[in-house]
Short mmCIF file of C-alpha atoms and ligand atoms in Angstrom, two decimals:
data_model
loop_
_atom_site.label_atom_id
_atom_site.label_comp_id
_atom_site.label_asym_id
_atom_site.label_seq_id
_atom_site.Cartn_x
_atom_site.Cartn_y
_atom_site.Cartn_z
CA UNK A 1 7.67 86.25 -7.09
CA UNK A 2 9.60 83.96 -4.50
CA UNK A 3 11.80 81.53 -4.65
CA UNK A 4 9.36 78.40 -4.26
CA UNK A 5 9.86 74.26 -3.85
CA UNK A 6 7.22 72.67 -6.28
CA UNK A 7 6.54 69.21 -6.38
CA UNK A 8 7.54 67.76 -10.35
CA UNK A 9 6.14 65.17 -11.51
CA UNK A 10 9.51 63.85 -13.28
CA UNK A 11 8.34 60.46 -14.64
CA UNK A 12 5.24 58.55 -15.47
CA UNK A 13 4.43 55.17 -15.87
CA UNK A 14 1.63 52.76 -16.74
CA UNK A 15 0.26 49.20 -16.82
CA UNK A 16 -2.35 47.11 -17.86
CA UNK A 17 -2.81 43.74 -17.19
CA UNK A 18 -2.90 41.51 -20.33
CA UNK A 19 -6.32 39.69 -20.73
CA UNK A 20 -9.06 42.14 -22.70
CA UNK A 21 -12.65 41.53 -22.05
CA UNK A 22 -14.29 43.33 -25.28
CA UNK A 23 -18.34 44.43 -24.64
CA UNK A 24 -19.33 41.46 -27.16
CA UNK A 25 -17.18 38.90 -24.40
CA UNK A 26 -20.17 40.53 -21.34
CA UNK A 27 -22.42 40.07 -23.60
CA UNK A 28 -22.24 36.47 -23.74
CA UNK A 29 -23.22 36.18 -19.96
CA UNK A 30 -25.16 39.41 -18.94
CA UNK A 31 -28.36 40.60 -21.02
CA UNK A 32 -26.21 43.72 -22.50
CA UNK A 33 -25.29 44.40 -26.19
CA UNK A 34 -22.03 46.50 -27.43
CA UNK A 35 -24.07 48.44 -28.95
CA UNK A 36 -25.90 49.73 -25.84
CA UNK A 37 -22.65 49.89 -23.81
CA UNK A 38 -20.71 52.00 -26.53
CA UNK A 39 -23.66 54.30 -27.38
CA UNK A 40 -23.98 54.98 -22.98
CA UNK A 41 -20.68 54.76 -21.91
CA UNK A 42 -18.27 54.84 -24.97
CA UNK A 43 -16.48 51.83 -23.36
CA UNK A 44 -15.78 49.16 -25.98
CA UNK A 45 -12.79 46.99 -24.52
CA UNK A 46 -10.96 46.46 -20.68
CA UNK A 47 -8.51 44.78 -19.29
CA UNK A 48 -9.20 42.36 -16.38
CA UNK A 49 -6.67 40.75 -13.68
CA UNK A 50 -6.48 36.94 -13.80
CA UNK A 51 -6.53 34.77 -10.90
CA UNK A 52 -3.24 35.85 -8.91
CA UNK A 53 -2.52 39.03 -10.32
CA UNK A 54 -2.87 41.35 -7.66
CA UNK A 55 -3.25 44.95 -7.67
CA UNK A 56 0.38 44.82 -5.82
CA UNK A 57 1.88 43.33 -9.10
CA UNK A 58 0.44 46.10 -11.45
CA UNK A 59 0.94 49.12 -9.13
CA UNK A 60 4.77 47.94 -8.96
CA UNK A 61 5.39 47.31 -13.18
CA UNK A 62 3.68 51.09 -13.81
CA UNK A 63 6.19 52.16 -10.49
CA UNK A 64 8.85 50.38 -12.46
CA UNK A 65 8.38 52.07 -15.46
CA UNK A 66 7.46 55.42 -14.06
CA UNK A 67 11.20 55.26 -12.24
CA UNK A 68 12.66 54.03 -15.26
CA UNK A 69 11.12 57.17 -17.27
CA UNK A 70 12.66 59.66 -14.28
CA UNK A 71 15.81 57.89 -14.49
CA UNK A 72 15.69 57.01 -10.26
CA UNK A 73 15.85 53.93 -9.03
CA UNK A 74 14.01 52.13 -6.14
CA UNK A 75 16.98 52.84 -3.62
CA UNK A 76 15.94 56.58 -4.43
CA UNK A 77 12.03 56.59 -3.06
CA UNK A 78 11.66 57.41 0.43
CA UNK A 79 7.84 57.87 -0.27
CA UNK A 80 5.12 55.87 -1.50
CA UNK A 81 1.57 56.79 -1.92
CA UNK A 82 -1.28 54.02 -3.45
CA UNK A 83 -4.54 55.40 -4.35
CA UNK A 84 -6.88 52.29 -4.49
CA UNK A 85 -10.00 50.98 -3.53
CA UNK A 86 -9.12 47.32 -4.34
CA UNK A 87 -6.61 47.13 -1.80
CA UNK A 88 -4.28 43.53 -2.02
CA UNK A 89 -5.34 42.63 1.75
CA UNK A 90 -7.22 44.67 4.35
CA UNK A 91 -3.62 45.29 5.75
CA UNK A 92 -1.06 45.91 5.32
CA UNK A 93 -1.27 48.86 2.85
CA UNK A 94 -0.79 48.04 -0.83
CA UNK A 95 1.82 51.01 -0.72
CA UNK A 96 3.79 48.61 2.06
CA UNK A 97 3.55 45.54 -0.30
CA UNK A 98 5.11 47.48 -3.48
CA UNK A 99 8.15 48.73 -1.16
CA UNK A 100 8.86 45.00 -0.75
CA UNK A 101 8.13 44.25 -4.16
CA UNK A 102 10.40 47.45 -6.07
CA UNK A 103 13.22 46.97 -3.39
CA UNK A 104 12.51 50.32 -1.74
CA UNK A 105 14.18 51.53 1.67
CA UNK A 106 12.60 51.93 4.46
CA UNK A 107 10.36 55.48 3.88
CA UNK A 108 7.11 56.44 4.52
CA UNK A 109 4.61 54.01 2.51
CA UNK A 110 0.49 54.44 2.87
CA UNK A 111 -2.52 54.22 0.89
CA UNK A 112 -5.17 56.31 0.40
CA UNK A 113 -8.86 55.60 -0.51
CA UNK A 114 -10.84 57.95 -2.06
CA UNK A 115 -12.03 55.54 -4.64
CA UNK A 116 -12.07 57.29 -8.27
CA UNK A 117 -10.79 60.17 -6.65
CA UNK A 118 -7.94 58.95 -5.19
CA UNK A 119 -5.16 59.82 -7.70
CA UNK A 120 -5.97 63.14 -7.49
CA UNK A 121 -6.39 62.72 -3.47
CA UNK A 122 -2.81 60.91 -3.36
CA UNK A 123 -0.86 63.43 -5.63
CA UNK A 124 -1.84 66.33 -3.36
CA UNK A 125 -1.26 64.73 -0.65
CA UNK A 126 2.34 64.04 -2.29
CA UNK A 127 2.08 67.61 -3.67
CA UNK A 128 2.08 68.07 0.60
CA UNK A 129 5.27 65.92 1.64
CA UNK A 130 7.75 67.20 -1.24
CA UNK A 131 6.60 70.87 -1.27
CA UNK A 132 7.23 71.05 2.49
CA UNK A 133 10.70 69.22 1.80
CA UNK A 134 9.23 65.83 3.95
CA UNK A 135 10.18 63.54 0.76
CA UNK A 136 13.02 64.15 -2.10
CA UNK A 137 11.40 61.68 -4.47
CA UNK A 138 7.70 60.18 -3.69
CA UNK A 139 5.95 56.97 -5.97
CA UNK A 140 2.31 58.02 -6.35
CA UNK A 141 0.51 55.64 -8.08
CA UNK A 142 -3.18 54.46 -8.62
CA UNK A 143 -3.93 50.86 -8.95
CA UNK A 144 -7.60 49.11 -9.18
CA UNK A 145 -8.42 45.34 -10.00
CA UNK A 146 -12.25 46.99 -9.99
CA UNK A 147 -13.35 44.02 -11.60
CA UNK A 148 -12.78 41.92 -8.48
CA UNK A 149 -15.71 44.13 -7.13
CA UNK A 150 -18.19 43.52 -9.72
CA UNK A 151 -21.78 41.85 -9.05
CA UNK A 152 -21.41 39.92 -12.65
CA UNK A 153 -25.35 40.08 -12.55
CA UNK A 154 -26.34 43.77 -12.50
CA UNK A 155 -25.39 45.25 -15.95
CA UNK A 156 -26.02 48.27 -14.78
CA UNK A 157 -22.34 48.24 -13.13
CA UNK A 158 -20.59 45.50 -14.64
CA UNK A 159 -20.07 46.85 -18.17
CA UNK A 160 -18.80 49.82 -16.50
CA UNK A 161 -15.17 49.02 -15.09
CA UNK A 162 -11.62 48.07 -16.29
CA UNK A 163 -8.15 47.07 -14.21
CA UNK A 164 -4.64 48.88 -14.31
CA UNK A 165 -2.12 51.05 -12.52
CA UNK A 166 -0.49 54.36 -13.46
CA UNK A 167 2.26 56.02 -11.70
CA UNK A 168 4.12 58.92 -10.80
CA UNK A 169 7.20 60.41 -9.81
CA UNK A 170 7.20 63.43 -7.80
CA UNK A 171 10.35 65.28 -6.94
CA UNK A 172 11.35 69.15 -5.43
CA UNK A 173 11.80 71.30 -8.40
CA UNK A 174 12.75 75.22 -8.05
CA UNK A 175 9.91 77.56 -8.81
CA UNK A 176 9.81 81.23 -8.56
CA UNK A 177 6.38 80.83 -7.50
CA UNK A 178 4.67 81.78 -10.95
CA UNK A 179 2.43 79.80 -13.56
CA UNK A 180 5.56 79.15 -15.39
CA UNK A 181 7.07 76.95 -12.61
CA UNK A 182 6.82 72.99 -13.39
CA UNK A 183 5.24 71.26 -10.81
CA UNK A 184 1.41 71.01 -8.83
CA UNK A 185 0.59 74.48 -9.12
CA UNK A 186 -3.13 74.33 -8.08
CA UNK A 187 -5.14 71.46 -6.07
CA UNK A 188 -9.56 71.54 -5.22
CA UNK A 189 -10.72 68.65 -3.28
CA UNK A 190 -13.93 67.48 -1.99
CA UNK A 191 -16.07 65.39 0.00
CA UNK A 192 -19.65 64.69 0.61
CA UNK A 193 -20.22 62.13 2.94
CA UNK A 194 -23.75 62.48 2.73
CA UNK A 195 -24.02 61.17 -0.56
CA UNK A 196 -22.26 57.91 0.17
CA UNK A 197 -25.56 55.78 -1.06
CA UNK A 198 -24.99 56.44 -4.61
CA UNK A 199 -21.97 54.62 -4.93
CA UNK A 200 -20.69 52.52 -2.29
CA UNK A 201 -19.54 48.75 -1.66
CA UNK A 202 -22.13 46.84 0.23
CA UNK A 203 -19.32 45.28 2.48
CA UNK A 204 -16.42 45.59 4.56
CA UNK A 205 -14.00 44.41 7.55
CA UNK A 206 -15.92 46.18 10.32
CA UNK A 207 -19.84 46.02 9.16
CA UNK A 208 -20.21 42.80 6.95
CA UNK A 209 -16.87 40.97 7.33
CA UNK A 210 -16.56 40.36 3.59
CA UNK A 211 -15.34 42.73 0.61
CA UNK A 212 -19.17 43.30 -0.62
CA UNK A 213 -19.94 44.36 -4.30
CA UNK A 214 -19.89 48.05 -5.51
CA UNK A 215 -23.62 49.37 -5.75
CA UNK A 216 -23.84 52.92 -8.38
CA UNK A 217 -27.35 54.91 -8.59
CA UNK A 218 -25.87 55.38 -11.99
CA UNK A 219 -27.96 58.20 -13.45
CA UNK A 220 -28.00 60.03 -10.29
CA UNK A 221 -23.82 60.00 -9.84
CA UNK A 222 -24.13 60.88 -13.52
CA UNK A 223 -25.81 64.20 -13.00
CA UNK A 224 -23.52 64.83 -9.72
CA UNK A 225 -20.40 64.16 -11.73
CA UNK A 226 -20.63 67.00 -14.15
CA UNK A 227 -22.08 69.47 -11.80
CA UNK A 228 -19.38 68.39 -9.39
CA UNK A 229 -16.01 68.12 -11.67
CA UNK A 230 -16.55 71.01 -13.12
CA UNK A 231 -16.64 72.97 -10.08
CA UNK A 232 -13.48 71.56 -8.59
CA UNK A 233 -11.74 72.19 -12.24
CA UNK A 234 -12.45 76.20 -11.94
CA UNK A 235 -11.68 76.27 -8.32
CA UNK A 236 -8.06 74.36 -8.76
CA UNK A 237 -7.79 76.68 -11.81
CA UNK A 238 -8.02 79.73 -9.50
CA UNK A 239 -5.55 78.01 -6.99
CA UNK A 240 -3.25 77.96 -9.57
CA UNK A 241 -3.92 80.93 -10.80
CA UNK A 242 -4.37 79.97 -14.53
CA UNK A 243 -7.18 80.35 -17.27
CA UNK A 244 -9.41 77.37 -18.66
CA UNK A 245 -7.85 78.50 -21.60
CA UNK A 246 -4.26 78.62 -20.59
CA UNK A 247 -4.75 74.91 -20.58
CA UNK A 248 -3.01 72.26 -22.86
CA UNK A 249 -4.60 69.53 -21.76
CA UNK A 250 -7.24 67.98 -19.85
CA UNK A 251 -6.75 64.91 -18.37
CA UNK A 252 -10.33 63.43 -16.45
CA UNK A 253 -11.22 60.53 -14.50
CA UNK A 254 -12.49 57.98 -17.55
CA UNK A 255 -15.85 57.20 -16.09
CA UNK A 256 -17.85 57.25 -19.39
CA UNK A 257 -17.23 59.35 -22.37
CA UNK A 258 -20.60 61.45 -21.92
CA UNK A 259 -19.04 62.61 -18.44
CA UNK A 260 -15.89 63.71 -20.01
CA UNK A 261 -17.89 65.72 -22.44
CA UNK A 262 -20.80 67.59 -19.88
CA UNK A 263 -17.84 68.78 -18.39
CA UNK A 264 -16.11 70.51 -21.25
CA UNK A 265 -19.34 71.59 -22.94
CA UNK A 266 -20.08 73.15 -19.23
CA UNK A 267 -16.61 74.63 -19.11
CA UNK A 268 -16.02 75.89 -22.62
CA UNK A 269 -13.30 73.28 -23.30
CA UNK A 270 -12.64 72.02 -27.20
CA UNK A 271 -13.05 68.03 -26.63
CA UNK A 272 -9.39 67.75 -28.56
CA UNK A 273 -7.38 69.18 -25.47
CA UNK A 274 -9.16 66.37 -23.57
CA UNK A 275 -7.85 62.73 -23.32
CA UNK A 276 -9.87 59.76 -23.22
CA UNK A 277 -8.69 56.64 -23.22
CA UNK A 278 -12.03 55.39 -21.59
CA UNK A 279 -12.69 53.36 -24.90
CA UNK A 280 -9.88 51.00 -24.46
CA UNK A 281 -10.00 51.08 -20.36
CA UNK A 282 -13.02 51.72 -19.26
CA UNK A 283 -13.38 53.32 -15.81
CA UNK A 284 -10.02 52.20 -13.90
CA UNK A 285 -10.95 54.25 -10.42
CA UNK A 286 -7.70 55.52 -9.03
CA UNK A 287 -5.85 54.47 -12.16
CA UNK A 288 -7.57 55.93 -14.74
CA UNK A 289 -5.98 59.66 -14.61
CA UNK A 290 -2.12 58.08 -14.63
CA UNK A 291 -2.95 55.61 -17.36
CA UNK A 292 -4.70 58.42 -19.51
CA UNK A 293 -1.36 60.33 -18.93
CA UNK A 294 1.32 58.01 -19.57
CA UNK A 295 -1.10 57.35 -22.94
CA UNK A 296 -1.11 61.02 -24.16
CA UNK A 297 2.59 61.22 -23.60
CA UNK A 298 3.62 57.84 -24.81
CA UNK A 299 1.86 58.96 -28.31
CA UNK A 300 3.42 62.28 -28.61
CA UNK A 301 0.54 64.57 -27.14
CA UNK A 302 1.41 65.73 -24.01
CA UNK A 303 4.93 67.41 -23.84
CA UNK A 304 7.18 68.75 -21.24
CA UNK A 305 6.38 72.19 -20.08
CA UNK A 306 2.47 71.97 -20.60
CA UNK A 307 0.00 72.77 -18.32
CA UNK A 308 -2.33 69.71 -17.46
CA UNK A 309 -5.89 70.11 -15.42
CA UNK A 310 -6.69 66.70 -14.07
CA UNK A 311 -10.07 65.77 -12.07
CA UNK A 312 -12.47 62.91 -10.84
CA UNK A 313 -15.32 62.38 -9.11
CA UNK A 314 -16.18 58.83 -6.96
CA UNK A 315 -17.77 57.00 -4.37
CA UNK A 316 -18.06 59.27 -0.91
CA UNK A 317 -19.06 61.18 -2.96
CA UNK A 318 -15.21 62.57 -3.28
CA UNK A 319 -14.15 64.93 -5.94
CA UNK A 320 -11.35 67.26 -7.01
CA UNK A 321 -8.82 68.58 -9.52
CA UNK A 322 -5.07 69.19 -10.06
CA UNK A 323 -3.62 72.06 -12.01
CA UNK A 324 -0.15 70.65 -12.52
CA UNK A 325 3.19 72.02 -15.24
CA UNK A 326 5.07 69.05 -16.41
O1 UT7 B 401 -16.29 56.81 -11.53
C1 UT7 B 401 -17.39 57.51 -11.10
C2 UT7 B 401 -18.50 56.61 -10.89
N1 UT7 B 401 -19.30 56.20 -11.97
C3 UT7 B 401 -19.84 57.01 -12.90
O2 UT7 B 401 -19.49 58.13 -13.07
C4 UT7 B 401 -20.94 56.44 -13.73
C5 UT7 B 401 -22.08 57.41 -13.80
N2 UT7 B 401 -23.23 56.91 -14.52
C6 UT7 B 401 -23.23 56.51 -15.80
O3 UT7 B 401 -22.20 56.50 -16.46
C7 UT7 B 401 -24.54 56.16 -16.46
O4 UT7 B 401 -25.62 56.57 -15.64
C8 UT7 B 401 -24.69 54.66 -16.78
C9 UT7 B 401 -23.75 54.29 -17.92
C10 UT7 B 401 -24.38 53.83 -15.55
C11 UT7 B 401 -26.12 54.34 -17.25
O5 UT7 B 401 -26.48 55.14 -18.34
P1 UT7 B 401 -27.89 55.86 -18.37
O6 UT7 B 401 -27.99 56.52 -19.66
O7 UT7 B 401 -27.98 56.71 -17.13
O8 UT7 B 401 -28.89 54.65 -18.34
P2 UT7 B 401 -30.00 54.24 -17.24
O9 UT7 B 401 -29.36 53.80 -15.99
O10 UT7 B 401 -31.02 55.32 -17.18
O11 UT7 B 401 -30.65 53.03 -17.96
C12 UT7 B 401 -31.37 53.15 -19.19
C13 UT7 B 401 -31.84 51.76 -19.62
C14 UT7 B 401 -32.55 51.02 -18.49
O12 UT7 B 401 -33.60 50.27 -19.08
P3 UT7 B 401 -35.12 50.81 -19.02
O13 UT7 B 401 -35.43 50.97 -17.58
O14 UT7 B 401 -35.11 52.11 -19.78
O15 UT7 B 401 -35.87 49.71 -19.70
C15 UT7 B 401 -31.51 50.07 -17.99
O16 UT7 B 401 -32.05 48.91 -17.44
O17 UT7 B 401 -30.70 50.97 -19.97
C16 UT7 B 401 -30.75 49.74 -19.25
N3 UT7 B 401 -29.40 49.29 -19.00
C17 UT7 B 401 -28.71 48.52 -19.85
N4 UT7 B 401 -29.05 47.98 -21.05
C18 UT7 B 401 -28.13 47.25 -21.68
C19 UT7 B 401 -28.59 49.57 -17.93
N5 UT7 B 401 -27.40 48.98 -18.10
C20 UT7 B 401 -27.47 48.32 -19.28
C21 UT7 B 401 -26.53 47.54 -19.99
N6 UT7 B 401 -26.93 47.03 -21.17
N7 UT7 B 401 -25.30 47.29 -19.55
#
């Protein structure tokens, strides 16, 4: 035992934009049914950006709140990380365009693409820049307008995907370098690049010129998701040092509720330590994790002091897990 800087997550924020699309609304204009979509996925309801809501404008309202819940203020952030794959412009980075927006000073702002990975990708990365005393109080946040990325015609991908932004603020706590320390206590992270044709955007600034349409072998990232996630939860479990059972809660990526329950039936977890909020939000990418967060504490579940074991798996293939105290 040594005295320790940990990076503490001290606030959390989410937000979603306002307009719902409900399975029945798809249903109207792709040959899918709710009940097909429900029974699959578990997805009944998302929210989708309107024309000139950018994923700028909900990555800065969850910011907002997720300052306002850690009591700091803009003038206090002298970090910013974005985890998206929906990016407002090619450049600059989103993370650039919410300093402008939240009033920030000038810091170190940058985003991060790891796709539904990269909230777990950004907060170690932050985990990085405030445990090594580079940042005294970092935004990370995860923001997707996913639907802007949709071919409306395949329903084998369009039913599948939601908008919103979740953030975080991470600041230097104390630890004594011990499981009972708040903070990240435990990170896994992965890439396989040689998987990238399972689920991948079929455009870009350097090959096609456009921003392409996301492309999912859906059955085969399916099978790689639980083999995958639950990997990168027992390996961030032994970074940290902590049990599977030691664990309040489980927070995962909301891809589709039959993903979020391979993985605890392959890990031994009780389904009521998990949250899933992928019935109301379908799968947000980046922003699924935060939003599932600021849910389970907004309603009273998650508490100050428990242990959390968050993870994700997306296009790359990337995938990891965070073992983190609140
Ligand atoms: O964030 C990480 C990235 N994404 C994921 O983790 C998603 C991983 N994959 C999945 O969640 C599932 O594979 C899907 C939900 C995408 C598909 O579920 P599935 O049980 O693997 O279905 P399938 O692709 O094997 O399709 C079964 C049938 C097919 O019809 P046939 O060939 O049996 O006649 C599909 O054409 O379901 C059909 N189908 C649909 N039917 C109604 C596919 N999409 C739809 C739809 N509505 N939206």
């Amino acid at each position: 035992m040594s005295a320790i800087i940990r990076s503490v997550v001290t606030g959390v924020g989410d937000y979603l934009p306002a307009r719902v699309v409900t399975n029945d609304d798809l249903s109207r204009f792709v040959d899918t049914s709710d009940a097909w979509i429900v029974e699959r996925t578990g997805i009944r309801q998302r929210r989708q950006v309107v024309e000139g809501e950018a994923v700028s404008d909900l990555a800065a309202a969850a910011a907002d709140r997720a300052l306002a819940a850690a009591g700091r203020r803009p003038a206090d952030i002298d970090l910013i990380i974005v985890a998206t794959t929906t990016a407002d412009l090619t450049f600059p980075a989103t993370a650039a365009i919410v300093q402008r927006k939240l009033g920030c000073p000038v810091g170190v702002a940058f985003d991060i693409q790891a796709v539904c990975s990269g909230f777990v990708y950004a907060l170690a990365v932050g985990d990085n820049f405030v445990a090594r005393g580079q940042a005294k109080c970092a935004l990370i946040i995860g923001s997707e307008a996913m639907t802007r990325l949709m071919d409306w015609s395949d329903r084998g991908t369009c039913v599948l995907f939601g908008d919103g932004a979740g953030a975080v603020v991470l600041e230097p706590g104390q630890g004594n370098g011990t499981v009972a320390d708040r903070g990240v206590l435990g990170v896994a992270l992965r890439c396989d690049g040689t998987k990238q044709d399972l689920l991948y955007v079929d455009g870009g600034p350097s090959t096609t010129g456009t921003v392409g349409k996301l492309r999912m072998h859906g059955k085969e990232v399916f099978r790689h998701a639980v083999v995958n996630i639950s990997e990168a939860v027992v390996a961030a479990a032994a970074a940290a040092g902590v049990s599977l059972a030691e664990v309040d809660w489980f927070i995962p990526h909301q891809a589709n509720q039959r993903i979020l329950e391979g993985v605890a039936k392959r890990l031994g977890i009780d389904g009521a330590r998990v949250i899933s909020t992928v019935a109301e939000h379908a799968n947000t990418s980046a922003a699924s994790i935060p939003l599932a967060m600021a849910q389970g504490i907004a309603d009273g579940r998650i508490k100050p002091g428990q242990l959390l074991l968050m993870e994700a798996m997306g296009g790359g293939l990337t995938w990891g897990a965070v073992v983190l105290r609140l």
